[in-house]
Short mmCIF file of C-alpha atoms and ligand atoms in Angstrom, two decimals:
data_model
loop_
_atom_site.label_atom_id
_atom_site.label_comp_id
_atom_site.label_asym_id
_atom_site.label_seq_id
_atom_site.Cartn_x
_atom_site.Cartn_y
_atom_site.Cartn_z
CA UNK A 6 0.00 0.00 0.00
CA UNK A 7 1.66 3.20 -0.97
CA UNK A 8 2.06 6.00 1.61
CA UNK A 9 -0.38 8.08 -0.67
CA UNK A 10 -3.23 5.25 -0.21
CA UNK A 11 -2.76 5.37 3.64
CA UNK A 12 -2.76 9.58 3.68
CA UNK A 13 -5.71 9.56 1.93
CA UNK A 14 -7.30 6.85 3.97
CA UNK A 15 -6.29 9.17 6.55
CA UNK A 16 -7.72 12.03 5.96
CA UNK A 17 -11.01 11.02 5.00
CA UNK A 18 -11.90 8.05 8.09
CA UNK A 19 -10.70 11.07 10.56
CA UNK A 20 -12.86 14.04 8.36
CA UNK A 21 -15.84 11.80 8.34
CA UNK A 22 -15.90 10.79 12.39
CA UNK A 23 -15.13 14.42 12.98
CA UNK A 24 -17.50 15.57 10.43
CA UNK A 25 -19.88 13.66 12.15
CA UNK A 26 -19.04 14.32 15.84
CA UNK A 27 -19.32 18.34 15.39
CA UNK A 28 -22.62 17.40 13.45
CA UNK A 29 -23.61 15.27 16.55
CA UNK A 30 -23.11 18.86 19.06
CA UNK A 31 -24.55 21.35 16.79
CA UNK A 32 -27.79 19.22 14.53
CA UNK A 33 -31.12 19.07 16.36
CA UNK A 34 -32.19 15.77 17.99
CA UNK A 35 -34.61 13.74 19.87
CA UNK A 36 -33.97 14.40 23.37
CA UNK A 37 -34.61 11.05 25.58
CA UNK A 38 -33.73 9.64 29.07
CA UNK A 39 -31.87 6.50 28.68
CA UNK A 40 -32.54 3.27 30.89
CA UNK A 41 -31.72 3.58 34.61
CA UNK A 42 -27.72 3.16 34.99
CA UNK A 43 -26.41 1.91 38.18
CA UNK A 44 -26.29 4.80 40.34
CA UNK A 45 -29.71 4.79 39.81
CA UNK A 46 -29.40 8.11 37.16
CA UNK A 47 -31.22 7.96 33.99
CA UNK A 48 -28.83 9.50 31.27
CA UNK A 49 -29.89 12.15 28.96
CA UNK A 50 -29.54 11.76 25.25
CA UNK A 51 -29.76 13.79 22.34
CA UNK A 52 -30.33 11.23 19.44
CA UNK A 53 -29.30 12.89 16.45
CA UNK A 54 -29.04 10.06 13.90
CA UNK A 55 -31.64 10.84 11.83
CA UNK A 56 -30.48 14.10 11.21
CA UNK A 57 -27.07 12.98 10.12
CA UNK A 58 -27.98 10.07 7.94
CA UNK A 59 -29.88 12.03 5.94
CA UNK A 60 -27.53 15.30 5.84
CA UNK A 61 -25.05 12.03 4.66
CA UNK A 62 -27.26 11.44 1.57
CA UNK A 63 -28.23 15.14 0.92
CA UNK A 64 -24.46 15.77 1.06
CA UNK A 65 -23.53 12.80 -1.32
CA UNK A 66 -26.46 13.64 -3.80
CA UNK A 67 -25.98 17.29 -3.94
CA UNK A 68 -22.27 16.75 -4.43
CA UNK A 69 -22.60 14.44 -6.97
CA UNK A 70 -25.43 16.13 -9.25
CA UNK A 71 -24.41 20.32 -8.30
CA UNK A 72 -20.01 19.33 -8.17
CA UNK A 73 -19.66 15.97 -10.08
CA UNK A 74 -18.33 14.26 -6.56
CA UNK A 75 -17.77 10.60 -6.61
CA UNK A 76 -18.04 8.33 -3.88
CA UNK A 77 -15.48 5.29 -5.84
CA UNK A 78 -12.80 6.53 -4.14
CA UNK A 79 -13.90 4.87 -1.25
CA UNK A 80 -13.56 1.92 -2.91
CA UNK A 81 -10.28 2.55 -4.60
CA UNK A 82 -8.89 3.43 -1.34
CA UNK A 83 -10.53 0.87 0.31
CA UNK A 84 -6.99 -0.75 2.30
CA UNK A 85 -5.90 3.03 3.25
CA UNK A 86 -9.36 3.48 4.73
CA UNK A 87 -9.28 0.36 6.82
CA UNK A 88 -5.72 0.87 7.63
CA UNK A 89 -6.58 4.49 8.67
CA UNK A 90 -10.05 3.18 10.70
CA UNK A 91 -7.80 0.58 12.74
CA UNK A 92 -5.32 3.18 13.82
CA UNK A 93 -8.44 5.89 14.88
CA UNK A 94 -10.11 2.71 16.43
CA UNK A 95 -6.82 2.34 18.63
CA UNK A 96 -6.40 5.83 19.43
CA UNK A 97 -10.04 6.37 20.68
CA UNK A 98 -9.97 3.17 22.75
CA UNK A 99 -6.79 4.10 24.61
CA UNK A 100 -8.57 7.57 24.97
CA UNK A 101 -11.22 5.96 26.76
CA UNK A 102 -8.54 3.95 28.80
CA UNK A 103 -7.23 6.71 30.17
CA UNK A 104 -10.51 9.14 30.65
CA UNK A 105 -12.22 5.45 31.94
CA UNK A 106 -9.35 4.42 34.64
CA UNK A 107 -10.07 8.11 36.69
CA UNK A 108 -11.47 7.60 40.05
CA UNK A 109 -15.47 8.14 40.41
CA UNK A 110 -16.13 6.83 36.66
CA UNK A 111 -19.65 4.76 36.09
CA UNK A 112 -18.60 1.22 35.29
CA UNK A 113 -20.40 -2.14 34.35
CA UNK A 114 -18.48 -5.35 35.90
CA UNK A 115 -16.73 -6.23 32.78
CA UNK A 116 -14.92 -9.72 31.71
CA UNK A 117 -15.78 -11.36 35.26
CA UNK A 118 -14.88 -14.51 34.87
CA UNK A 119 -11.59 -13.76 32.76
CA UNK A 120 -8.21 -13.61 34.50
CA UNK A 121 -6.73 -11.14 32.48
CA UNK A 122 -4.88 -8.64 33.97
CA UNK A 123 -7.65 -5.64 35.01
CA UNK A 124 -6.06 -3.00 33.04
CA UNK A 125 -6.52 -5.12 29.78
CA UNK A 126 -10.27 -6.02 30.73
CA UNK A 127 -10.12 -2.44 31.09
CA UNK A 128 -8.93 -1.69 27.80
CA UNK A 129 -10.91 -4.60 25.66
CA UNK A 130 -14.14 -4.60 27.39
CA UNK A 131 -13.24 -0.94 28.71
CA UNK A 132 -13.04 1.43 31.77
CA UNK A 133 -16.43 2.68 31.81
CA UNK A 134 -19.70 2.40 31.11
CA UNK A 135 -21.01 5.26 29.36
CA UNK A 136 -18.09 7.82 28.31
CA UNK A 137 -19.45 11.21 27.34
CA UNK A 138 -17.17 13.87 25.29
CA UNK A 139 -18.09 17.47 24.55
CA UNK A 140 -21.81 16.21 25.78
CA UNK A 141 -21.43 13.45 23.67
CA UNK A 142 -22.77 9.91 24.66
CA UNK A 143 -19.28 8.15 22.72
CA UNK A 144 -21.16 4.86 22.73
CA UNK A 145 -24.22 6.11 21.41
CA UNK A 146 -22.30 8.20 19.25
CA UNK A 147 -19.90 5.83 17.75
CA UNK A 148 -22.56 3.28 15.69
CA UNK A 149 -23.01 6.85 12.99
CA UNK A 150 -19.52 6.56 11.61
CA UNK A 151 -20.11 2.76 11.93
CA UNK A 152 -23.40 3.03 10.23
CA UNK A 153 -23.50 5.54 7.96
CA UNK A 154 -19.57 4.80 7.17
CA UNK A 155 -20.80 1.07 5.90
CA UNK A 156 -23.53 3.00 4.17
CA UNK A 157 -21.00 5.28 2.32
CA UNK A 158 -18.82 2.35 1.38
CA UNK A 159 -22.37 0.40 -0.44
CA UNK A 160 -23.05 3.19 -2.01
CA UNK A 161 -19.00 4.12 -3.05
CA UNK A 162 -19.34 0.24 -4.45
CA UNK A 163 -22.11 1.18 -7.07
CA UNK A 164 -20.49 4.52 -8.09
CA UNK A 165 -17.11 2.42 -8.64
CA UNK A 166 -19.83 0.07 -11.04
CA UNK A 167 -21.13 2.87 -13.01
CA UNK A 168 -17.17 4.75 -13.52
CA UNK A 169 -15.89 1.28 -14.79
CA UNK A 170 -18.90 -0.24 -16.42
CA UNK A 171 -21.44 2.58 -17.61
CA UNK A 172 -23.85 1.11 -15.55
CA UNK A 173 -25.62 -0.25 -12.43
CA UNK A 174 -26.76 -3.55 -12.45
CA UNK A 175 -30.26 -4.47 -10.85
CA UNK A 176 -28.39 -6.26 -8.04
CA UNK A 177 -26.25 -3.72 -6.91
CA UNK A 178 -29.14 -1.43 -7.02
CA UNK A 179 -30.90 -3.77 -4.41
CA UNK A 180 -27.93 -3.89 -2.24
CA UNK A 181 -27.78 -0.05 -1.58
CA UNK A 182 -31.50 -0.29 -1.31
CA UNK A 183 -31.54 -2.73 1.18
CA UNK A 184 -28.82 -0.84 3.16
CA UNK A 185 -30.98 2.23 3.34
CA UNK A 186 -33.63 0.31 3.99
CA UNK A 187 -32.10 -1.63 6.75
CA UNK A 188 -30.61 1.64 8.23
CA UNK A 189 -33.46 3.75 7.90
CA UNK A 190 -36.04 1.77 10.01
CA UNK A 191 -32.91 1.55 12.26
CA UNK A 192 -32.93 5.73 12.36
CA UNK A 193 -36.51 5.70 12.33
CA UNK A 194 -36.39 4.33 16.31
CA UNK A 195 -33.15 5.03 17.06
CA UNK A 196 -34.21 5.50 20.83
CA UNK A 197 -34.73 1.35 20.79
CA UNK A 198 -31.09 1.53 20.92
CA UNK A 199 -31.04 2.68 24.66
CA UNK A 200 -32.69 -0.44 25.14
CA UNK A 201 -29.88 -2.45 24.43
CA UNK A 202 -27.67 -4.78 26.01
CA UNK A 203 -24.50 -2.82 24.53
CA UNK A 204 -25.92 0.55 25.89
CA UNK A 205 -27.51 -0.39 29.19
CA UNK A 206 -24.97 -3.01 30.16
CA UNK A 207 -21.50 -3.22 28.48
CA UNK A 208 -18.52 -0.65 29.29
CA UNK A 209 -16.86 1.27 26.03
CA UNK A 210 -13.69 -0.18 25.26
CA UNK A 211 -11.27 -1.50 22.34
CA UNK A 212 -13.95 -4.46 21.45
CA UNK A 213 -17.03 -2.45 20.76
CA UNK A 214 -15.23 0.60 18.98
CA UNK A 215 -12.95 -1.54 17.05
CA UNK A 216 -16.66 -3.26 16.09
CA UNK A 217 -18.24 0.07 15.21
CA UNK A 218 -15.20 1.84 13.43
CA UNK A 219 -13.82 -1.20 11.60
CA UNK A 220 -15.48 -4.54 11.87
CA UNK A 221 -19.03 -3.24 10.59
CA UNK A 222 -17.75 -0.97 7.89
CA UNK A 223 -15.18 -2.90 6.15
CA UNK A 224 -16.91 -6.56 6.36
CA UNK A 225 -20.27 -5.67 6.31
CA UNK A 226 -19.72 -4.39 3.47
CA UNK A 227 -18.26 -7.20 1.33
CA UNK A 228 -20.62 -8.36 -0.49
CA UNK A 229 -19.77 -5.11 -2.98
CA UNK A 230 -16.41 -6.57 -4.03
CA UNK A 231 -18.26 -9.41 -5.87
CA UNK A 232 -20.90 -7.10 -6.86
CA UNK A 233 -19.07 -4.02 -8.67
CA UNK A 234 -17.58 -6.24 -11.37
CA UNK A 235 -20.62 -8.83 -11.82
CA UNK A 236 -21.88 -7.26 -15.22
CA UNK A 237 -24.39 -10.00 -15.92
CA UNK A 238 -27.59 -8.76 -14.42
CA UNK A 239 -30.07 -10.57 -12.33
CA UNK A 240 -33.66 -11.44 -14.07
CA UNK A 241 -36.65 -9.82 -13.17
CA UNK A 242 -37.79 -12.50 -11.08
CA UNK A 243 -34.44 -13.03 -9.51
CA UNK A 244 -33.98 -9.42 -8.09
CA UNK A 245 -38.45 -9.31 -7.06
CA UNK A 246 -37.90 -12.79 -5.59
CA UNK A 247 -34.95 -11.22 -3.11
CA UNK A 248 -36.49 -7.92 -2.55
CA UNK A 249 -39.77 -10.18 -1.36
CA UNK A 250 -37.27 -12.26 0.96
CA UNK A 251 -35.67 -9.14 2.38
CA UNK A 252 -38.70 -6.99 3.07
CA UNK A 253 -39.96 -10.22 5.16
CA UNK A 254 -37.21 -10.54 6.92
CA UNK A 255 -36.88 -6.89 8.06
CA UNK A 256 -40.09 -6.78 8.74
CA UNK A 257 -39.48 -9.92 11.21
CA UNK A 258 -36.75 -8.19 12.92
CA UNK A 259 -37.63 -4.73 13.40
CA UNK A 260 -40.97 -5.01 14.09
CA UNK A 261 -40.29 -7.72 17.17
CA UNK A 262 -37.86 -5.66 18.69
CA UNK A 263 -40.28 -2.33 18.55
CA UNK A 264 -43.04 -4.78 19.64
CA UNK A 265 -41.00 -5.61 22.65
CA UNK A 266 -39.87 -1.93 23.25
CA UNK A 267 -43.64 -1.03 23.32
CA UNK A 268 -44.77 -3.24 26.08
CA UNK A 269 -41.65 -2.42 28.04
CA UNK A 270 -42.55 1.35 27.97
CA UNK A 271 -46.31 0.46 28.22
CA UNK A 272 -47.93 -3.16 29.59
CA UNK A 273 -50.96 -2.11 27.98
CA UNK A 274 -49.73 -1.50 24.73
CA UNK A 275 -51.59 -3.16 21.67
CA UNK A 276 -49.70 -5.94 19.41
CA UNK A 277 -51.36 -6.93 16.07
CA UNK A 278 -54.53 -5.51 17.41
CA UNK A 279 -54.83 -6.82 20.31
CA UNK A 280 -53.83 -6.09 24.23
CA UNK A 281 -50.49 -7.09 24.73
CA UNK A 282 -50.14 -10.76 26.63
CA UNK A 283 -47.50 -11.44 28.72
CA UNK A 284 -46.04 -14.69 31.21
CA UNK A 285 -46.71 -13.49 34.40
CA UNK A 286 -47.09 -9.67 33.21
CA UNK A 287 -43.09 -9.32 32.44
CA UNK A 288 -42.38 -11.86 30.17
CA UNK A 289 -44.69 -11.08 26.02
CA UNK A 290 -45.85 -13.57 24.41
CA UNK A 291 -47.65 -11.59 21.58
CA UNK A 292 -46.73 -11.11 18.40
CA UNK A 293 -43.20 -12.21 16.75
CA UNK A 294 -42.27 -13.30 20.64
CA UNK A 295 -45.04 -15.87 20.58
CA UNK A 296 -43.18 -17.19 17.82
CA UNK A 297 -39.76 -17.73 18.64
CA UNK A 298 -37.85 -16.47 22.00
CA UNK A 299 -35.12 -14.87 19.68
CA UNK A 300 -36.97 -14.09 16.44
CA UNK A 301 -35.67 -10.55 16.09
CA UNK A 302 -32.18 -12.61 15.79
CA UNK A 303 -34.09 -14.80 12.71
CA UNK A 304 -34.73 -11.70 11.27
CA UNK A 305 -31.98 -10.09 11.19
CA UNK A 306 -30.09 -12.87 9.80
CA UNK A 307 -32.16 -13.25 6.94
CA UNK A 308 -31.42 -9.53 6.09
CA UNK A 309 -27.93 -10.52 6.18
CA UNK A 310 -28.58 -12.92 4.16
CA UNK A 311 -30.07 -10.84 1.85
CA UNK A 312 -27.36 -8.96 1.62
CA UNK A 313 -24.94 -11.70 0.76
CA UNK A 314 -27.79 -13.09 -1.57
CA UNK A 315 -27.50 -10.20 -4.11
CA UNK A 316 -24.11 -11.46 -5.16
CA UNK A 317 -25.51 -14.86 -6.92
CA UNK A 318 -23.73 -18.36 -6.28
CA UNK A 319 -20.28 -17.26 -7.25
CA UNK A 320 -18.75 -17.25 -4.25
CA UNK A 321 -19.01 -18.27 -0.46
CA UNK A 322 -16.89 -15.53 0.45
CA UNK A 323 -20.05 -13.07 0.80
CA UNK A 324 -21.98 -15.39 2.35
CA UNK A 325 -19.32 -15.17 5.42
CA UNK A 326 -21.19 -12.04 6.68
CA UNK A 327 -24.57 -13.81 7.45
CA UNK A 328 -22.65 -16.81 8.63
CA UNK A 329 -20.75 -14.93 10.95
CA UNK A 330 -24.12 -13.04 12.67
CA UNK A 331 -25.50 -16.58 12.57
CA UNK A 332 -22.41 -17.55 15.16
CA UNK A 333 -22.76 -14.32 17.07
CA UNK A 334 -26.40 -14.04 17.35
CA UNK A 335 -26.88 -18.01 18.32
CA UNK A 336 -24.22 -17.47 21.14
CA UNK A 337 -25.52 -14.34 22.48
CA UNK A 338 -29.25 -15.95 22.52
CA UNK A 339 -27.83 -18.46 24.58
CA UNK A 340 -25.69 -16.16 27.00
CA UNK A 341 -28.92 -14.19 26.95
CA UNK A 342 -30.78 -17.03 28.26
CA UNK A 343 -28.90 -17.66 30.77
CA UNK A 344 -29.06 -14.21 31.99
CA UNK A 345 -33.00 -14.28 31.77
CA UNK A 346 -33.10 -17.62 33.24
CA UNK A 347 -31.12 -15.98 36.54
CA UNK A 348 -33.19 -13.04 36.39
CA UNK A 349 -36.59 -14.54 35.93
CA UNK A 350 -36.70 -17.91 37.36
CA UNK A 351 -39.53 -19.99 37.29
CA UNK A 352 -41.34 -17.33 35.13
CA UNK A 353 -38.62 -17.81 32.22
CA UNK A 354 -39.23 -21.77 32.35
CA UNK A 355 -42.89 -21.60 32.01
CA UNK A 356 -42.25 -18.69 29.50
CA UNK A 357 -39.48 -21.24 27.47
CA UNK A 358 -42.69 -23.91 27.82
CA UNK A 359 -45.14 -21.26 26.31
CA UNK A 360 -43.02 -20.33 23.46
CA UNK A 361 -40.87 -23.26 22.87
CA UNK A 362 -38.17 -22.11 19.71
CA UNK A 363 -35.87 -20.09 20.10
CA UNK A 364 -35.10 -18.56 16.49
CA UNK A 365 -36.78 -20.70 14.13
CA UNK A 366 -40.32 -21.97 14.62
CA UNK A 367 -40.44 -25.85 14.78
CA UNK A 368 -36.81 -26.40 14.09
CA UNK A 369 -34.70 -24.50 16.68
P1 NDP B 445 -32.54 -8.85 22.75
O1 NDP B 445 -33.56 -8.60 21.75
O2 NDP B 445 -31.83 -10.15 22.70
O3 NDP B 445 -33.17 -8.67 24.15
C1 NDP B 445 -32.81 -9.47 25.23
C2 NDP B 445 -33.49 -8.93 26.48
O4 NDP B 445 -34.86 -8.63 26.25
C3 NDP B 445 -33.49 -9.95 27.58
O5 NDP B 445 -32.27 -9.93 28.29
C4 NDP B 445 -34.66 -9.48 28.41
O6 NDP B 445 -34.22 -8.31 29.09
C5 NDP B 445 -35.65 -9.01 27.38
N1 NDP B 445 -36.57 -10.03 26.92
C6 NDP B 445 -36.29 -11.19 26.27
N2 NDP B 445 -37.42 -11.83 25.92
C7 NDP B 445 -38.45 -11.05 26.35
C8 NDP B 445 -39.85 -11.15 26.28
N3 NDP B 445 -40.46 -12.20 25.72
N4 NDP B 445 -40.60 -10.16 26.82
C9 NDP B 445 -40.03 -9.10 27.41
N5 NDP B 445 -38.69 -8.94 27.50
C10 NDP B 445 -37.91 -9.90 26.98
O7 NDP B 445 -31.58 -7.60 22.81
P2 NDP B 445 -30.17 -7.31 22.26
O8 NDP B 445 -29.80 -6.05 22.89
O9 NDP B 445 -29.26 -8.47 22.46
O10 NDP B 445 -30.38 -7.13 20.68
C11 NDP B 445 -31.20 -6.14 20.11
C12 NDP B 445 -31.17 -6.28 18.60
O11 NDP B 445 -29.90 -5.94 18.12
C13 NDP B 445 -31.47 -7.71 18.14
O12 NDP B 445 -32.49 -7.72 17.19
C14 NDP B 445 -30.18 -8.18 17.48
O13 NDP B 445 -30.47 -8.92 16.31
C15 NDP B 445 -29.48 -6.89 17.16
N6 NDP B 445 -28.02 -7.04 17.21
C16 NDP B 445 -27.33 -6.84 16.05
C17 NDP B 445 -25.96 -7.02 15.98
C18 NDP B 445 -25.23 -6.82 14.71
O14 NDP B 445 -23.98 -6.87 14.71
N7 NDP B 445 -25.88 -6.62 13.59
C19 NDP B 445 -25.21 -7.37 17.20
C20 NDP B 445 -26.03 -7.52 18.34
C21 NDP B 445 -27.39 -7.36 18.36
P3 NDP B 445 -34.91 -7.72 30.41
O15 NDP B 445 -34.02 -8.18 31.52
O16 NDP B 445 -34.85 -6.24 30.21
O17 NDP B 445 -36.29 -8.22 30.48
#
């Protein structure tokens, strides 16, 4: 890689996060009270995603139609990018080291269990819970340049298609569309993400930023390599047949987790047209979740697989992406289990009786 390539990798990973950290301070957001941390305090957040993602795409499409601006560079200096995103990844982790290790700092009880040294839990699981920078939540913060980075680089994949080959193949065209698709209904309730596991429970360290600022980016993004130069288009039928499979399988995943956000915040709240039911009035059983204890997983995995899908039989290599949610997602249902199993007791057994799959009705 030539010392240009990494220069310009450079400059643009750091211009976009910092682009998108002063647009985080200054852009209006919703303002919301995150879950109850463990002093007790519920955080306040201004969730500006929205905002940006879009100011991302009016950016790119005024740039491209008002100043000829391409986005293939992205591609072309794909290795100084990723080079670049691993060295800010670093930097901002032992940032958080630091700012994380000072006395009186919020902190989750991280890699218990583990007998690594504490100052390396410290800096791989990280030194506190939920850093905050200029005002900034830095957790909360952090999944934009993931995000809308892996968004950039979709998008950078059919511009390279249409500078080498004239044109955009119906394929590629579903892949960016199921990218915006996938992160605008992500956008759309971007407060569900306070409900998370990652924001309520897990401190900031090297293993979640290196996950936001290079692992989602750079691999959830590979299905474009096989896409940009496949010049044989997919059928009518082919492309309709995928969109079909996606749109179900979004639809799966979002709309369980909102279902379950919307009893949480109300236990009268109506799923499917009808009062919410629930195991022993914690535990829903309505909807998606009287389907499968980790549906939401299901879905997301087949949107994955979507992804890799739009790529044709050519390869396994893009099929790696769904494969490796599928070995993520199964063992965090089961860690998750276990937690709920602790927490709930004898309400989670007759709840696993009730609803008895996990992810896929009458199989698993
Ligand atoms: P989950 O959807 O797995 O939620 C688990 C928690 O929800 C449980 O601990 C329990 O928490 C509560 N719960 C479980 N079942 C029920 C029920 N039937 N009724 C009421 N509450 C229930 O949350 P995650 O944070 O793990 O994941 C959220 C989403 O993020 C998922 O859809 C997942 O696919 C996605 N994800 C995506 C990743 C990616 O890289 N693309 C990585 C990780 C997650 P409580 O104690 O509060 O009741």
């Amino acid at each position: 890689m030539s010392e240009q390539t990494l220069w310009a990798g450079a400059v643009m990973c750091v211009g976009f996060v910092l682009v998108l950290f002063v647009g985080s301070i200054v852009l209006p957001g919703l303002e919301r009270l995150g879950y109850k941390q463990p002093n007790g305090r519920r955080k306040p957040y201004k969730l500006s995603g929205m905002t940006l993602f879009f100011m991302a795409h009016i950016a790119v499409g005024v740039g491209t139609f008002a100043a000829g601006w391409s986005l293939a560079p992205v591609v072309e200096r794909f290795w100084g990018l990723f080079a670049a995103a691993n060295v800010v990844a670093f930097v901002v982790s032992a940032a958080l080291f630091v700012s994380g290790r000072r006395p009186g700092r919020l902190k989750a009880p991280a890699g218990e269990g583990t007998r690594l040294p504490r100052w390396l839990k410290d800096l791989w699981f990280g030194a506190e819970l939920n850093p905050t920078f200029f005002g900034v939540d830095v957790k909360m913060f952090m999944y934009h340049p993931s995000l809308i980075g892996a968004n950039l680089i979709v998008v950078g994949f059919a511009y390279a298609q249409y500078e080498r080959h004239g044109f955009i193949t119906p394929q590629m065209w579903c892949f960016v569309a199921f990218w915006f698709g996938y992160l605008f209904t992500h956008y759309v309730k971007e407060e569900f993400m306070l409900s998370t596991w990652d924001v309520i429970s897990e401190n900031f360290g090297l293993m979640l930023v290196w996950g936001d600022l290079v692992y989602v980016p750079f691999f959830y993004s590979l299905p474009g390599w096989w896409l940009v130069d496949q010049v044989q288009p997919f059928s009518t039928i082919e492309w309709f047949s995928l969109s079909a499979f996606y749109l179900v399988s979004l639809w799966v995943f979002r709309e369980a987790n909102w279902q379950k956000e919307a009893y949480k915040q109300d236990k009268r709240a109506h799923i499917w047209g009808k009062p919410a039911e629930a195991v022993g009035g914690r535990l829903l059983v309505s909807g998606w979740w009287g389907l499968g204890r980790k549906i939401n997983y299901t879905g997301e995995i087949g949107v994955y697989l979507a992804f890799a899908l739009t790529t044709g039989f050519d390869s396994f290599i893009p099929y790696l992406l769904p494969l490796s949610l599928v070995i993520l997602l199964v063992q965090r249902a089961a860690r998750d289990d276990k937690k709920c199993r602790n927490k709930y007791g004898a309400l989670w057994r007759e709840y696993c009786e009730r609803v008895r799959f996990r992810m896929l009705p009458f199989v698993y």
